[in-house]
Amino acid sequence: MAQAPVYSQGGYAGIPHAIHPDNIQFHAQVLNHSNEPVVIVQPPVYQRTHAPLADPVPDYMGYSIFTTLCCCICLGVAAIMCSSSARKANAAGRRAEAASSSQTALILNHIGVVVGLIIIVIYCLNKFYFKENYP
């Protein structure tokens, strides 16, 4: 009976992704055209899945939408993009990236609200105070 070939641990001919001995199955009942047993090799399956974080970083999506609709559209859209990035990083389990995107979204939201309030105050002063004093 023929023996299954054995490959080194480092891979066949130095190739790191070569066939590992654990993936070789020897089947004596399967014969080739010369009536010799056939070695069946099944490649390994790699699954890279990350679980979502148990305590996710806040993404401030609601705050970003509020900033976009009520205060400053430009900064609000940028904050929505950062919030979305934080949400995706939370779902993928990348805490550092989620924290960075979340912090950026929060800063953009704060700046957007302040800019929006300044614009609203200037508009109201111009509309109601300066028009009455200066005809």
JSON list of C-alpha atoms in Angstrom, two decimals:
[
{"chain": "A", "resi": 1, "resn": "MET", "atom": "CA", "xyz": [0.00, 0.00, 0.00]},
{"chain": "A", "resi": 2, "resn": "ALA", "atom": "CA", "xyz": [1.38, 3.44, -0.92]},
{"chain": "A", "resi": 3, "resn": "GLN", "atom": "CA", "xyz": [2.17, 6.10, 1.65]},
{"chain": "A", "resi": 4, "resn": "ALA", "atom": "CA", "xyz": [0.87, 9.64, 1.48]},
{"chain": "A", "resi": 5, "resn": "PRO", "atom": "CA", "xyz": [3.58, 12.22, 0.77]},
{"chain": "A", "resi": 6, "resn": "VAL", "atom": "CA", "xyz": [4.74, 14.24, 3.73]},
{"chain": "A", "resi": 7, "resn": "TYR", "atom": "CA", "xyz": [5.55, 17.94, 3.33]},
{"chain": "A", "resi": 8, "resn": "SER", "atom": "CA", "xyz": [7.65, 20.04, 5.67]},
{"chain": "A", "resi": 9, "resn": "GLN", "atom": "CA", "xyz": [6.02, 22.31, 8.25]},
{"chain": "A", "resi": 10, "resn": "GLY", "atom": "CA", "xyz": [7.31, 25.45, 6.49]},
{"chain": "A", "resi": 11, "resn": "GLY", "atom": "CA", "xyz": [5.47, 24.56, 3.31]},
{"chain": "A", "resi": 12, "resn": "TYR", "atom": "CA", "xyz": [6.41, 22.76, 0.14]},
{"chain": "A", "resi": 13, "resn": "ALA", "atom": "CA", "xyz": [9.54, 24.22, -1.49]},
{"chain": "A", "resi": 14, "resn": "GLY", "atom": "CA", "xyz": [9.49, 27.15, 0.92]},
{"chain": "A", "resi": 15, "resn": "ILE", "atom": "CA", "xyz": [6.03, 28.34, -0.08]},
{"chain": "A", "resi": 16, "resn": "PRO", "atom": "CA", "xyz": [4.24, 29.41, 3.12]},
{"chain": "A", "resi": 17, "resn": "HIS", "atom": "CA", "xyz": [0.72, 28.58, 1.89]},
{"chain": "A", "resi": 18, "resn": "ALA", "atom": "CA", "xyz": [1.53, 25.10, 0.66]},
{"chain": "A", "resi": 19, "resn": "ILE", "atom": "CA", "xyz": [-0.30, 21.95, 1.69]},
{"chain": "A", "resi": 20, "resn": "HIS", "atom": "CA", "xyz": [0.02, 21.13, 5.35]},
{"chain": "A", "resi": 21, "resn": "PRO", "atom": "CA", "xyz": [0.15, 17.45, 6.44]},
{"chain": "A", "resi": 22, "resn": "ASP", "atom": "CA", "xyz": [-3.00, 17.86, 8.52]},
{"chain": "A", "resi": 23, "resn": "ASN", "atom": "CA", "xyz": [-4.99, 18.56, 5.32]},
{"chain": "A", "resi": 24, "resn": "ILE", "atom": "CA", "xyz": [-3.91, 15.36, 3.53]},
{"chain": "A", "resi": 25, "resn": "GLN", "atom": "CA", "xyz": [-6.30, 12.43, 3.55]},
{"chain": "A", "resi": 26, "resn": "PHE", "atom": "CA", "xyz": [-5.21, 9.03, 2.34]},
{"chain": "A", "resi": 27, "resn": "HIS", "atom": "CA", "xyz": [-7.99, 7.00, 0.68]},
{"chain": "A", "resi": 28, "resn": "ALA", "atom": "CA", "xyz": [-7.11, 3.44, -0.23]},
{"chain": "A", "resi": 29, "resn": "GLN", "atom": "CA", "xyz": [-10.50, 2.83, -1.82]},
{"chain": "A", "resi": 30, "resn": "VAL", "atom": "CA", "xyz": [-9.94, 5.55, -4.47]},
{"chain": "A", "resi": 31, "resn": "LEU", "atom": "CA", "xyz": [-7.59, 4.34, -7.20]},
{"chain": "A", "resi": 32, "resn": "ASN", "atom": "CA", "xyz": [-6.09, 6.11, -10.19]},
{"chain": "A", "resi": 33, "resn": "HIS", "atom": "CA", "xyz": [-5.66, 4.65, -13.69]},
{"chain": "A", "resi": 34, "resn": "SER", "atom": "CA", "xyz": [-2.64, 2.56, -12.51]},
{"chain": "A", "resi": 35, "resn": "ASN", "atom": "CA", "xyz": [-4.56, 1.02, -9.60]},
{"chain": "A", "resi": 36, "resn": "GLU", "atom": "CA", "xyz": [-2.59, 3.01, -7.06]},
{"chain": "A", "resi": 37, "resn": "PRO", "atom": "CA", "xyz": [-4.22, 4.74, -4.08]},
{"chain": "A", "resi": 38, "resn": "VAL", "atom": "CA", "xyz": [-4.97, 8.41, -4.53]},
{"chain": "A", "resi": 39, "resn": "VAL", "atom": "CA", "xyz": [-4.13, 11.20, -2.09]},
{"chain": "A", "resi": 40, "resn": "ILE", "atom": "CA", "xyz": [-6.95, 13.70, -1.73]},
{"chain": "A", "resi": 41, "resn": "VAL", "atom": "CA", "xyz": [-5.93, 17.14, -0.53]},
{"chain": "A", "resi": 42, "resn": "GLN", "atom": "CA", "xyz": [-8.47, 19.62, 0.77]},
{"chain": "A", "resi": 43, "resn": "PRO", "atom": "CA", "xyz": [-7.32, 23.23, 1.24]},
{"chain": "A", "resi": 44, "resn": "PRO", "atom": "CA", "xyz": [-7.95, 24.84, 4.61]},
{"chain": "A", "resi": 45, "resn": "VAL", "atom": "CA", "xyz": [-10.81, 27.29, 5.00]},
{"chain": "A", "resi": 46, "resn": "TYR", "atom": "CA", "xyz": [-9.91, 30.65, 6.47]},
{"chain": "A", "resi": 47, "resn": "GLN", "atom": "CA", "xyz": [-12.68, 32.69, 8.02]},
{"chain": "A", "resi": 48, "resn": "ARG", "atom": "CA", "xyz": [-11.81, 36.10, 9.34]},
{"chain": "A", "resi": 49, "resn": "THR", "atom": "CA", "xyz": [-14.82, 37.19, 11.27]},
{"chain": "A", "resi": 50, "resn": "HIS", "atom": "CA", "xyz": [-14.73, 39.66, 14.11]},
{"chain": "A", "resi": 51, "resn": "ALA", "atom": "CA", "xyz": [-17.45, 39.83, 16.67]},
{"chain": "A", "resi": 52, "resn": "PRO", "atom": "CA", "xyz": [-19.03, 43.21, 17.36]},
{"chain": "A", "resi": 53, "resn": "LEU", "atom": "CA", "xyz": [-17.76, 44.95, 20.46]},
{"chain": "A", "resi": 54, "resn": "ALA", "atom": "CA", "xyz": [-19.55, 44.09, 23.70]},
{"chain": "A", "resi": 55, "resn": "ASP", "atom": "CA", "xyz": [-19.49, 47.74, 24.79]},
{"chain": "A", "resi": 56, "resn": "PRO", "atom": "CA", "xyz": [-19.39, 49.71, 21.51]},
{"chain": "A", "resi": 57, "resn": "VAL", "atom": "CA", "xyz": [-18.07, 53.24, 21.24]},
{"chain": "A", "resi": 58, "resn": "PRO", "atom": "CA", "xyz": [-20.88, 55.79, 20.70]},
{"chain": "A", "resi": 59, "resn": "ASP", "atom": "CA", "xyz": [-21.14, 56.85, 17.07]},
{"chain": "A", "resi": 60, "resn": "TYR", "atom": "CA", "xyz": [-23.19, 60.07, 17.50]},
{"chain": "A", "resi": 61, "resn": "MET", "atom": "CA", "xyz": [-25.24, 59.44, 14.35]},
{"chain": "A", "resi": 62, "resn": "GLY", "atom": "CA", "xyz": [-28.33, 61.20, 15.73]},
{"chain": "A", "resi": 63, "resn": "TYR", "atom": "CA", "xyz": [-26.29, 64.23, 16.71]},
{"chain": "A", "resi": 64, "resn": "SER", "atom": "CA", "xyz": [-24.73, 64.25, 13.24]},
{"chain": "A", "resi": 65, "resn": "ILE", "atom": "CA", "xyz": [-28.13, 64.19, 11.54]},
{"chain": "A", "resi": 66, "resn": "PHE", "atom": "CA", "xyz": [-29.35, 67.01, 13.79]},
{"chain": "A", "resi": 67, "resn": "THR", "atom": "CA", "xyz": [-26.26, 69.07, 12.95]},
{"chain": "A", "resi": 68, "resn": "THR", "atom": "CA", "xyz": [-26.80, 68.48, 9.24]},
{"chain": "A", "resi": 69, "resn": "LEU", "atom": "CA", "xyz": [-30.49, 69.41, 9.23]},
{"chain": "A", "resi": 70, "resn": "CYS", "atom": "CA", "xyz": [-30.56, 72.25, 11.73]},
{"chain": "A", "resi": 71, "resn": "CYS", "atom": "CA", "xyz": [-27.14, 73.90, 11.98]},
{"chain": "A", "resi": 72, "resn": "CYS", "atom": "CA", "xyz": [-24.41, 73.49, 9.41]},
{"chain": "A", "resi": 73, "resn": "ILE", "atom": "CA", "xyz": [-24.83, 71.22, 6.39]},
{"chain": "A", "resi": 74, "resn": "CYS", "atom": "CA", "xyz": [-21.14, 70.95, 5.45]},
{"chain": "A", "resi": 75, "resn": "LEU", "atom": "CA", "xyz": [-19.88, 69.97, 8.89]},
{"chain": "A", "resi": 76, "resn": "GLY", "atom": "CA", "xyz": [-22.95, 67.80, 9.46]},
{"chain": "A", "resi": 77, "resn": "VAL", "atom": "CA", "xyz": [-22.28, 65.72, 6.35]},
{"chain": "A", "resi": 78, "resn": "ALA", "atom": "CA", "xyz": [-18.65, 65.26, 7.40]},
{"chain": "A", "resi": 79, "resn": "ALA", "atom": "CA", "xyz": [-19.85, 64.23, 10.87]},
{"chain": "A", "resi": 80, "resn": "ILE", "atom": "CA", "xyz": [-22.29, 61.71, 9.34]},
{"chain": "A", "resi": 81, "resn": "MET", "atom": "CA", "xyz": [-19.41, 60.17, 7.40]},
{"chain": "A", "resi": 82, "resn": "CYS", "atom": "CA", "xyz": [-17.32, 59.87, 10.58]},
{"chain": "A", "resi": 83, "resn": "SER", "atom": "CA", "xyz": [-20.30, 58.47, 12.50]},
{"chain": "A", "resi": 84, "resn": "SER", "atom": "CA", "xyz": [-20.84, 55.87, 9.80]},
{"chain": "A", "resi": 85, "resn": "SER", "atom": "CA", "xyz": [-17.18, 54.95, 9.93]},
{"chain": "A", "resi": 86, "resn": "ALA", "atom": "CA", "xyz": [-17.38, 54.56, 13.72]},
{"chain": "A", "resi": 87, "resn": "ARG", "atom": "CA", "xyz": [-20.47, 52.37, 13.37]},
{"chain": "A", "resi": 88, "resn": "LYS", "atom": "CA", "xyz": [-18.74, 50.11, 10.83]},
{"chain": "A", "resi": 89, "resn": "ALA", "atom": "CA", "xyz": [-15.61, 49.84, 13.00]},
{"chain": "A", "resi": 90, "resn": "ASN", "atom": "CA", "xyz": [-17.78, 48.92, 16.00]},
{"chain": "A", "resi": 91, "resn": "ALA", "atom": "CA", "xyz": [-19.46, 46.19, 13.97]},
{"chain": "A", "resi": 92, "resn": "ALA", "atom": "CA", "xyz": [-16.09, 44.84, 12.83]},
{"chain": "A", "resi": 93, "resn": "GLY", "atom": "CA", "xyz": [-14.65, 44.87, 16.34]},
{"chain": "A", "resi": 94, "resn": "ARG", "atom": "CA", "xyz": [-12.00, 47.53, 15.71]},
{"chain": "A", "resi": 95, "resn": "ARG", "atom": "CA", "xyz": [-12.17, 49.59, 18.90]},
{"chain": "A", "resi": 96, "resn": "ALA", "atom": "CA", "xyz": [-9.30, 52.03, 18.22]},
{"chain": "A", "resi": 97, "resn": "GLU", "atom": "CA", "xyz": [-10.64, 53.00, 14.79]},
{"chain": "A", "resi": 98, "resn": "ALA", "atom": "CA", "xyz": [-14.16, 53.35, 16.18]},
{"chain": "A", "resi": 99, "resn": "ALA", "atom": "CA", "xyz": [-12.95, 55.61, 19.01]},
{"chain": "A", "resi": 100, "resn": "SER", "atom": "CA", "xyz": [-11.02, 57.82, 16.60]},
{"chain": "A", "resi": 101, "resn": "SER", "atom": "CA", "xyz": [-13.94, 58.21, 14.18]},
{"chain": "A", "resi": 102, "resn": "SER", "atom": "CA", "xyz": [-16.35, 58.78, 17.06]},
{"chain": "A", "resi": 103, "resn": "GLN", "atom": "CA", "xyz": [-14.18, 61.53, 18.53]},
{"chain": "A", "resi": 104, "resn": "THR", "atom": "CA", "xyz": [-13.87, 63.22, 15.12]},
{"chain": "A", "resi": 105, "resn": "ALA", "atom": "CA", "xyz": [-17.65, 63.07, 14.63]},
{"chain": "A", "resi": 106, "resn": "LEU", "atom": "CA", "xyz": [-18.24, 64.60, 18.07]},
{"chain": "A", "resi": 107, "resn": "ILE", "atom": "CA", "xyz": [-15.81, 67.46, 17.42]},
{"chain": "A", "resi": 108, "resn": "LEU", "atom": "CA", "xyz": [-17.35, 68.17, 14.00]},
{"chain": "A", "resi": 109, "resn": "ASN", "atom": "CA", "xyz": [-20.83, 68.15, 15.54]},
{"chain": "A", "resi": 110, "resn": "HIS", "atom": "CA", "xyz": [-19.84, 70.59, 18.29]},
{"chain": "A", "resi": 111, "resn": "ILE", "atom": "CA", "xyz": [-18.22, 72.95, 15.76]},
{"chain": "A", "resi": 112, "resn": "GLY", "atom": "CA", "xyz": [-21.23, 72.66, 13.45]},
{"chain": "A", "resi": 113, "resn": "VAL", "atom": "CA", "xyz": [-23.69, 73.54, 16.21]},
{"chain": "A", "resi": 114, "resn": "VAL", "atom": "CA", "xyz": [-21.61, 76.54, 17.30]},
{"chain": "A", "resi": 115, "resn": "VAL", "atom": "CA", "xyz": [-21.28, 77.78, 13.71]},
{"chain": "A", "resi": 116, "resn": "GLY", "atom": "CA", "xyz": [-25.01, 77.27, 13.16]},
{"chain": "A", "resi": 117, "resn": "LEU", "atom": "CA", "xyz": [-25.92, 79.16, 16.33]},
{"chain": "A", "resi": 118, "resn": "ILE", "atom": "CA", "xyz": [-23.60, 82.03, 15.39]},
{"chain": "A", "resi": 119, "resn": "ILE", "atom": "CA", "xyz": [-25.23, 82.27, 11.95]},
{"chain": "A", "resi": 120, "resn": "ILE", "atom": "CA", "xyz": [-28.72, 82.19, 13.50]},
{"chain": "A", "resi": 121, "resn": "VAL", "atom": "CA", "xyz": [-27.81, 84.94, 16.01]},
{"chain": "A", "resi": 122, "resn": "ILE", "atom": "CA", "xyz": [-26.31, 87.13, 13.27]},
{"chain": "A", "resi": 123, "resn": "TYR", "atom": "CA", "xyz": [-29.41, 86.62, 11.12]},
{"chain": "A", "resi": 124, "resn": "CYS", "atom": "CA", "xyz": [-31.78, 87.48, 13.96]},
{"chain": "A", "resi": 125, "resn": "LEU", "atom": "CA", "xyz": [-29.80, 90.57, 14.94]},
{"chain": "A", "resi": 126, "resn": "ASN", "atom": "CA", "xyz": [-29.71, 91.70, 11.34]},
{"chain": "A", "resi": 127, "resn": "LYS", "atom": "CA", "xyz": [-33.40, 91.01, 10.77]},
{"chain": "A", "resi": 128, "resn": "PHE", "atom": "CA", "xyz": [-34.88, 92.44, 13.94]},
{"chain": "A", "resi": 129, "resn": "TYR", "atom": "CA", "xyz": [-32.41, 94.77, 15.65]},
{"chain": "A", "resi": 130, "resn": "PHE", "atom": "CA", "xyz": [-30.31, 96.48, 12.98]},
{"chain": "A", "resi": 131, "resn": "LYS", "atom": "CA", "xyz": [-33.22, 97.02, 10.55]},
{"chain": "A", "resi": 132, "resn": "GLU", "atom": "CA", "xyz": [-35.26, 98.88, 13.17]},
{"chain": "A", "resi": 133, "resn": "ASN", "atom": "CA", "xyz": [-32.39, 101.15, 14.20]},
{"chain": "A", "resi": 134, "resn": "TYR", "atom": "CA", "xyz": [-31.15, 101.85, 10.68]},
{"chain": "A", "resi": 135, "resn": "PRO", "atom": "CA", "xyz": [-33.89, 102.46, 8.13]}
]
